[in-house]
Short mmCIF file of C-alpha atoms in Angstrom, two decimals:
data_model
loop_
_atom_site.label_atom_id
_atom_site.label_comp_id
_atom_site.label_asym_id
_atom_site.label_seq_id
_atom_site.Cartn_x
_atom_site.Cartn_y
_atom_site.Cartn_z
CA MET A 711 -29.06 2.15 98.45
CA MET A 712 -26.77 0.26 99.15
CA PRO A 713 -24.28 -1.01 96.80
CA ARG A 714 -24.67 -4.31 94.89
CA GLN A 715 -21.92 -6.92 96.13
CA VAL A 716 -19.33 -6.97 93.63
CA ALA A 717 -18.63 -11.14 92.50
CA ALA A 718 -15.43 -12.35 92.85
CA ILE A 719 -13.25 -12.87 89.49
CA PRO A 720 -12.90 -16.30 88.31
CA HIS A 721 -9.26 -17.08 88.60
CA ILE A 722 -8.70 -20.54 86.68
CA PRO A 723 -11.35 -19.62 84.20
CA VAL A 724 -10.19 -16.13 83.30
CA LEU A 725 -6.53 -17.43 82.47
CA ILE A 726 -7.50 -20.29 80.27
CA GLY A 727 -9.43 -17.72 78.88
CA ALA A 728 -7.02 -15.42 78.17
CA GLY A 729 -4.78 -18.32 77.08
CA ALA A 730 -7.52 -19.79 74.60
CA CYS A 731 -7.12 -16.83 73.58
CA VAL A 732 -3.79 -15.80 72.55
CA PHE A 733 -3.39 -19.59 71.01
CA LEU A 734 -6.69 -19.36 68.52
CA GLY A 735 -5.49 -15.90 67.48
CA ARG A 736 -1.84 -17.62 66.40
CA PHE A 737 -3.35 -20.45 65.01
CA TRP A 738 -4.13 -19.81 61.64
CA LEU A 739 -6.70 -22.28 61.13
CA PHE A 740 -9.56 -21.57 63.97
CA GLY A 741 -7.70 -17.86 64.47
CA PHE A 742 -11.03 -16.66 63.63
CA LEU A 743 -13.12 -18.02 66.70
CA TYR A 744 -9.81 -15.72 69.30
CA LEU A 745 -12.60 -14.26 69.90
CA LEU A 746 -14.87 -16.73 71.59
CA PRO A 747 -12.97 -17.78 75.24
CA LEU A 748 -13.78 -13.59 75.25
CA GLY A 749 -17.31 -13.97 74.57
CA VAL A 750 -17.53 -17.47 76.97
CA MET A 751 -16.84 -14.94 79.81
CA ALA A 752 -18.51 -12.28 79.52
CA ALA A 753 -21.52 -14.78 79.01
CA GLY A 754 -21.26 -16.52 81.88
CA TYR A 755 -18.90 -14.97 84.11
CA GLY A 756 -19.27 -11.63 83.90
CA PHE A 757 -18.74 -8.49 82.40
CA ARG A 758 -15.50 -8.11 85.08
CA ALA A 759 -14.13 -12.03 84.28
CA ALA A 760 -14.41 -10.83 81.05
CA TRP A 761 -11.72 -7.71 80.92
CA VAL A 762 -9.44 -9.26 83.07
CA CYS A 763 -9.96 -12.03 80.57
CA LEU A 764 -9.02 -9.26 77.52
CA ALA A 765 -5.97 -7.38 79.36
CA LEU A 766 -4.23 -10.66 80.70
CA ALA A 767 -4.83 -11.56 76.36
CA ALA A 768 -3.37 -8.25 74.97
CA ALA A 769 -0.28 -8.81 77.47
CA GLY A 770 0.12 -12.26 76.52
CA ASN A 771 -0.21 -11.43 72.70
CA GLY A 772 1.83 -9.25 73.19
CA LEU A 773 4.72 -11.06 74.51
CA TRP A 774 4.02 -13.50 72.19
CA SER A 775 4.72 -11.67 69.52
CA ALA A 776 7.36 -9.27 70.51
CA ALA A 777 9.41 -13.21 70.84
CA ALA A 778 8.99 -13.81 68.07
CA ALA A 779 9.62 -10.74 66.26
CA VAL A 780 13.13 -11.39 67.17
CA PHE A 781 13.36 -14.51 65.05
CA SER A 782 11.03 -13.45 62.89
CA PRO A 783 11.91 -11.11 59.60
CA TYR A 784 8.59 -8.54 60.04
CA PRO A 785 9.99 -4.60 60.53
CA GLY A 786 9.35 -3.35 64.04
CA GLU A 787 5.88 -0.94 63.00
CA GLN A 788 3.85 -3.78 61.85
CA VAL A 789 4.94 -6.44 64.95
CA ILE A 790 3.58 -2.92 67.29
CA GLY A 791 0.30 -2.66 64.74
CA GLY A 792 -0.87 -6.48 64.95
CA ILE A 793 -0.44 -5.88 68.98
CA VAL A 794 -2.30 -3.01 68.82
CA HIS A 795 -4.75 -4.47 65.95
CA PHE A 796 -5.12 -7.57 68.67
CA ALA A 797 -6.23 -5.74 71.87
CA LEU A 798 -8.00 -3.17 69.56
CA THR A 799 -10.76 -5.60 68.28
CA ALA A 800 -10.56 -7.69 71.31
CA GLY A 801 -11.63 -4.45 73.59
CA ALA A 802 -14.50 -4.00 70.84
CA PHE A 803 -15.47 -7.24 70.89
CA THR A 804 -15.94 -7.18 74.74
CA TRP A 805 -17.34 -4.12 75.07
CA MET A 806 -20.04 -5.36 73.00
CA MET A 807 -20.32 -8.09 75.17
CA ALA A 808 -19.63 -6.86 78.43
CA PRO A 809 -20.31 -2.90 78.60
CA SER A 810 -20.35 -2.43 82.15
CA PHE A 811 -16.80 -1.10 84.57
CA THR A 812 -18.55 -1.64 86.85
CA ASP A 813 -21.36 -3.42 88.97
CA ALA A 814 -20.57 -0.85 91.63
CA GLY A 815 -20.77 2.20 89.63
CA GLU A 816 -23.75 0.73 88.63
CA ALA A 817 -25.41 0.35 91.70
CA ARG A 818 -24.93 3.88 91.93
CA GLY A 819 -26.30 5.11 89.66
CA ARG A 820 -22.98 6.12 87.56
CA TYR A 821 -23.20 6.46 83.78
CA SER A 822 -22.78 3.37 82.15
CA PRO A 823 -22.29 1.99 78.86
CA ALA A 824 -24.48 -1.22 79.11
CA ARG A 825 -27.01 1.73 78.73
CA ILE A 826 -26.32 1.45 75.13
CA PRO A 827 -28.20 -1.53 73.15
CA GLY A 828 -27.04 -4.47 72.41
CA VAL A 829 -27.65 -4.27 68.67
CA TYR A 830 -25.78 -0.76 68.74
CA ARG A 831 -23.28 -1.96 70.10
CA PHE A 832 -22.72 -4.38 67.54
CA VAL A 833 -23.04 -2.00 65.07
CA ILE A 834 -20.59 0.40 67.12
CA ALA A 835 -17.70 -2.30 66.78
CA SER A 836 -17.66 -3.51 63.65
CA CYS A 837 -17.73 0.12 63.02
CA ALA A 838 -14.39 -0.23 65.04
CA ALA A 839 -13.17 -3.35 63.66
CA SER A 840 -13.21 -1.67 60.13
CA LEU A 841 -11.42 1.39 61.13
CA LEU A 842 -8.85 -0.61 62.28
CA ILE A 843 -8.56 -3.29 59.55
CA LEU A 844 -8.06 -0.43 57.08
CA PRO A 845 -4.73 1.16 58.38
CA LEU A 846 -3.63 -2.69 57.94
CA ILE A 847 -5.04 -2.73 54.16
CA ALA A 848 -2.77 0.44 53.14
CA SER A 849 0.00 -1.07 54.50
CA LEU A 850 -0.26 -4.47 53.30
CA ARG A 851 -1.16 -2.34 49.89
CA GLN A 852 2.58 -1.00 49.85
CA SER A 853 4.53 -4.56 50.89
CA THR A 854 6.27 -5.91 47.76
CA ALA A 855 5.62 -9.29 49.13
CA PHE A 856 2.47 -9.33 49.73
CA ASN A 857 1.83 -7.17 45.91
CA GLY A 858 3.76 -10.00 44.54
CA PHE A 859 1.28 -12.44 45.94
CA ILE A 860 -1.84 -10.95 45.24
CA ARG A 861 0.08 -10.23 41.86
CA THR A 862 0.18 -14.30 41.64
CA GLN A 863 -3.05 -14.92 42.65
CA ALA A 864 -4.68 -12.29 39.86
CA GLU A 865 -3.11 -13.77 36.88
CA ALA A 866 -3.88 -17.52 37.63
CA LEU A 867 -7.56 -15.63 37.85
CA SER A 868 -7.48 -13.85 34.92
CA ALA A 869 -5.81 -17.03 33.04
CA LEU A 870 -8.84 -19.14 33.94
CA TYR A 871 -11.17 -17.05 33.02
CA THR A 872 -9.42 -16.09 29.41
CA THR A 873 -8.97 -19.64 29.04
CA SER A 874 -12.55 -20.20 29.56
CA ALA A 875 -13.46 -18.28 26.84
CA GLY A 876 -12.25 -21.02 24.33
CA ALA A 877 -12.58 -20.69 20.97
CA ASP A 878 -14.87 -17.66 20.92
CA VAL A 879 -12.16 -15.07 19.93
CA VAL A 880 -13.84 -11.68 21.47
CA LYS A 881 -14.31 -12.41 24.48
CA GLN A 882 -10.99 -13.97 25.20
CA SER A 883 -10.46 -10.20 23.69
CA LEU A 884 -12.03 -8.39 25.96
CA LEU A 885 -10.95 -10.44 28.98
CA GLU A 886 -7.69 -10.13 28.14
CA GLN A 887 -8.07 -6.63 27.34
CA TYR A 888 -9.93 -5.75 30.79
CA LEU A 889 -9.39 -8.83 33.63
CA THR A 890 -5.78 -7.65 33.81
CA PRO A 891 -3.80 -8.31 37.61
CA ASP A 892 -4.22 -4.30 38.22
CA PHE A 893 -8.24 -4.72 37.09
CA ILE A 894 -8.65 -7.29 40.07
CA ILE A 895 -6.56 -5.54 42.66
CA ASP A 896 -8.24 -2.74 42.28
CA THR A 897 -11.46 -4.13 42.54
CA LEU A 898 -11.23 -6.02 45.50
CA ILE A 899 -9.46 -2.87 47.29
CA VAL A 900 -12.77 -0.78 45.86
CA SER A 901 -14.57 -3.44 47.79
CA ALA A 902 -12.83 -3.39 50.64
CA LEU A 903 -14.34 -0.23 51.21
CA ARG A 904 -17.24 0.15 50.11
CA GLY A 905 -19.03 -2.58 52.58
CA GLY A 906 -16.52 -5.86 52.11
CA VAL A 907 -14.81 -5.13 55.17
CA MET A 908 -17.97 -3.91 57.52
CA ALA A 909 -19.67 -7.29 56.15
CA SER A 910 -16.33 -9.55 57.50
CA CYS A 911 -16.11 -6.98 60.61
CA MET A 912 -19.71 -8.28 61.61
CA ALA A 913 -20.30 -11.86 60.39
CA PHE A 914 -16.75 -12.41 62.42
CA PHE A 915 -18.04 -10.79 64.87
CA PHE A 916 -22.01 -12.26 64.98
CA VAL A 917 -19.86 -15.75 64.56
CA ASN A 918 -17.64 -15.17 68.18
CA ARG A 919 -20.82 -14.16 69.54
CA GLN A 920 -23.65 -16.69 69.14
CA LEU A 921 -20.85 -18.58 69.36
CA ALA A 922 -20.10 -17.96 72.81
CA LEU A 923 -23.93 -17.63 74.17
CA ALA A 924 -24.50 -20.80 72.36
CA LEU A 925 -21.34 -23.27 74.46
CA VAL A 926 -22.54 -20.55 77.90
CA TRP A 927 -26.26 -22.00 77.77
CA VAL A 928 -25.04 -25.68 76.82
CA PHE A 929 -22.53 -25.63 79.78
CA ARG A 930 -24.49 -23.89 82.03
CA ARG A 931 -27.76 -27.14 81.02
CA ARG A 932 -25.67 -29.83 81.88
CA ARG A 933 -24.02 -28.50 85.14
CA ARG A 934 -27.68 -27.62 86.23
CA GLY A 935 -29.40 -30.99 84.67
CA GLY A 936 -32.52 -29.10 83.31
CA THR A 937 -34.03 -28.17 80.74
CA GLY A 938 -32.08 -24.81 80.45
CA ALA A 939 -34.95 -22.46 79.64
CA GLY A 940 -35.73 -19.33 81.12
CA GLU A 941 -32.09 -19.48 82.11
CA ALA A 942 -31.14 -15.64 82.11
CA LEU A 943 -27.38 -15.13 81.28
CA PRO A 944 -25.59 -12.01 83.28
CA ASP A 945 -26.19 -8.82 80.91
CA SER A 946 -27.41 -5.54 82.75
CA ARG A 947 -30.26 -5.67 80.27
CA GLY A 948 -30.82 -8.68 80.05
CA GLU A 949 -30.29 -8.47 75.93
CA MET A 950 -28.19 -11.60 76.07
CA ARG A 951 -31.04 -13.67 77.48
CA ASN A 952 -32.34 -14.98 74.44
CA PHE A 953 -29.74 -15.75 70.94
CA ALA A 954 -33.00 -17.10 69.24
CA PRO A 955 -32.77 -15.39 66.00
CA ALA A 956 -36.95 -15.46 65.70
CA ASP A 957 -37.11 -12.41 68.33
CA PHE A 958 -34.37 -10.59 66.95
CA HIS A 959 -36.15 -7.09 66.00
CA VAL A 960 -33.57 -4.16 63.91
CA PRO A 961 -34.32 -0.68 65.74
CA SER A 962 -36.79 1.34 63.86
CA GLY A 963 -34.36 4.31 62.95
CA PHE A 964 -32.54 1.51 60.64
CA ILE A 965 -35.27 2.37 57.82
CA TRP A 966 -34.30 5.52 57.98
CA VAL A 967 -30.47 5.03 57.72
CA LEU A 968 -31.27 2.95 54.93
CA SER A 969 -33.16 5.21 52.96
CA PHE A 970 -30.42 8.48 52.99
CA SER A 971 -27.41 5.54 52.57
CA LEU A 972 -29.45 4.78 48.77
CA LEU A 973 -29.64 8.55 48.33
CA ALA A 974 -26.07 9.32 49.18
CA VAL A 975 -24.51 6.21 47.16
CA LEU A 976 -26.43 7.55 43.84
CA ALA A 977 -25.45 11.64 45.44
CA GLY A 978 -21.74 9.65 46.12
CA LYS A 979 -22.00 8.25 42.25
CA ILE A 980 -23.86 11.07 40.28
CA GLY A 981 -21.49 14.13 41.71
CA GLY A 982 -17.99 11.99 41.57
CA ILE A 983 -17.66 12.44 45.86
CA ALA A 984 -15.92 8.73 46.46
CA PRO A 985 -15.93 9.03 50.56
CA LEU A 986 -19.59 10.21 50.54
CA GLU A 987 -20.04 7.15 48.01
CA ILE A 988 -17.96 4.48 50.33
CA VAL A 989 -20.19 5.83 54.20
CA ALA A 990 -23.10 5.39 52.21
CA TRP A 991 -22.05 1.77 50.74
CA ASN A 992 -21.38 1.36 54.84
CA GLY A 993 -23.85 2.07 55.66
CA MET A 994 -26.11 -0.18 53.44
CA VAL A 995 -24.46 -3.17 54.36
CA ILE A 996 -25.39 -2.12 57.80
CA CYS A 997 -28.53 -1.81 57.71
CA GLY A 998 -29.09 -4.40 54.83
CA ILE A 999 -27.00 -7.30 57.25
CA LEU A 1000 -29.02 -6.20 59.85
CA TYR A 1001 -32.34 -6.40 58.12
CA LEU A 1002 -31.42 -10.00 56.71
CA ALA A 1003 -31.00 -11.26 59.98
CA GLN A 1004 -34.51 -10.00 60.49
CA GLY A 1005 -35.99 -11.96 58.07
CA GLY A 1006 -34.03 -14.51 59.02
CA GLY A 1007 -35.66 -14.26 62.64
CA ILE A 1008 -39.77 -14.51 60.88
CA ALA A 1009 -38.88 -16.83 58.44
CA ALA A 1010 -37.26 -19.00 61.84
CA TYR A 1011 -40.71 -17.70 64.09
CA PHE A 1012 -43.11 -19.90 60.99
CA ILE A 1013 -41.18 -22.86 60.92
CA VAL A 1014 -41.58 -23.19 65.57
CA ARG A 1015 -44.70 -22.13 64.29
CA ALA A 1016 -45.63 -24.45 61.49
CA ASN A 1017 -44.49 -27.52 64.57
CA LEU A 1018 -43.12 -29.95 62.39
CA SER A 1019 -42.23 -32.84 63.60
CA PRO A 1020 -38.31 -32.87 64.09
CA PHE A 1021 -37.49 -34.93 60.77
CA MET A 1022 -39.14 -32.42 59.06
CA ARG A 1023 -37.82 -29.65 60.70
CA LEU A 1024 -34.36 -30.91 60.30
CA ALA A 1025 -35.05 -31.33 56.01
CA LEU A 1026 -36.53 -28.13 56.23
CA ASN A 1027 -33.20 -26.49 57.92
CA PHE A 1028 -30.96 -29.02 55.66
CA LEU A 1029 -33.06 -27.56 52.56
CA LEU A 1030 -32.70 -23.76 53.12
CA PHE A 1031 -28.48 -24.23 53.92
CA LEU A 1032 -28.03 -25.32 50.26
CA LEU A 1033 -30.64 -22.84 49.08
CA ILE A 1034 -27.99 -20.32 50.50
CA VAL A 1035 -24.53 -22.31 49.85
CA SER A 1036 -26.28 -22.75 45.73
CA PRO A 1037 -24.59 -20.29 44.36
CA GLY A 1038 -26.80 -17.82 42.22
CA ILE A 1039 -30.37 -19.38 44.02
CA ASN A 1040 -28.38 -18.30 47.68
CA ALA A 1041 -28.44 -13.88 46.36
CA VAL A 1042 -31.94 -14.75 45.12
CA LEU A 1043 -32.84 -15.56 48.89
CA LEU A 1044 -31.01 -13.36 50.63
CA GLY A 1045 -32.38 -10.53 49.16
CA CYS A 1046 -35.39 -11.61 49.10
CA LEU A 1047 -35.05 -11.77 52.91
CA ILE A 1048 -33.90 -8.48 53.38
CA LEU A 1049 -36.78 -7.59 51.97
CA LEU A 1050 -38.87 -9.34 54.23
CA GLY A 1051 -37.34 -8.01 57.02
CA ILE A 1052 -37.18 -4.48 55.20
CA ALA A 1053 -41.59 -5.35 54.85
CA GLU A 1054 -41.50 -5.92 59.17
CA ASN A 1055 -41.83 -1.77 59.46
CA TRP A 1056 -44.89 -1.69 58.32
CA ALA A 1057 -46.87 -5.22 58.21
CA PRO A 1058 -46.35 -7.31 62.15
CA PHE A 1059 -45.28 -10.64 61.09
CA ARG A 1060 -44.66 -11.93 64.20
CA THR A 1061 -47.51 -12.00 66.83
CA PRO A 1062 -47.86 -10.74 69.56
CA LYS A 1063 -47.45 -7.47 68.37
CA LEU A 1064 -43.90 -5.40 68.94
CA LYS A 1065 -45.26 -2.22 70.99
CA GLY A 1066 -43.88 1.49 70.36
CA PRO A 1067 -45.21 3.50 67.40
CA SER A 1068 -44.28 2.48 63.89
CA SER A 1069 -40.39 2.36 62.15
CA THR A 1070 -41.95 5.06 60.29
CA PRO A 1071 -43.12 8.23 62.30
CA GLY A 1072 -46.35 9.97 61.15
CA MET A 1073 -48.17 6.31 60.56
#
């Protein structure tokens, strides 16, 4: 078999993407979008452009950080840690978006990480990013300036809740006794370790991925002057062909991960095994987010099938947005979507029926 021709790297888009990645990473207002250029490179120009863009962005960020460190009071270890964190997090995202190493190697039958399904790459990359944040949290926890800032915010929050108790002496006394700055800081750390960091990383990667796919689809549609329907984005397995939530399905094995994680949380809580409980909570958060996406896909599927008018569809989407941002109601709505996503393991809500065995062996 003749090797496939390796596509040339688009130098100007790669340079622009690398510069945008470094700039967004330094611009705090839009810092959460610094992975977006890498996603655009992967979805719009292929994996070789994405990996070259990553290398240039990592080098550019390193040079910028080293130059800025000369005029900043931050210690060298913190500067190096920031450079490494930027490069590794961007690398995990790039691997998620563009897993193959070389077209030629794949054509010759060599092993390629592209054989790992996209949802697994998403979970693995999110786990890697979460592990990278933990040392950063530990270093910040030991920072006097950071502790002072957190303590100031915690004291303000504690005073706010204590004042809200009003004339209720008993409630005010309990709040003053238990809602202390140390309690708030410990609660934040416990929440971060038990799925808070994981949920943030998954949302971070998901938002950048979806925006990248949407931008590539829109610009390709305008450039070709067509509708954009049926256009395939460059991916070795076609996994990025359609980014509509109505098409998302969680692999069947995750129902077992959710079940064992729930049992492990109970076992860790009863036995006082904190590491087991932390791992299990993160497993539950991963499954919960994936099944939330599947539940949202089911809802989107029925909205599309309803053949509503554009106005009614817009009104319905606006209503769903209001429900999601409404405190209290959003928790109920998100919980229902998670349960709906879990239920599809046994009841195929979307047609045509999925091929393959049931999600639960023996069913």
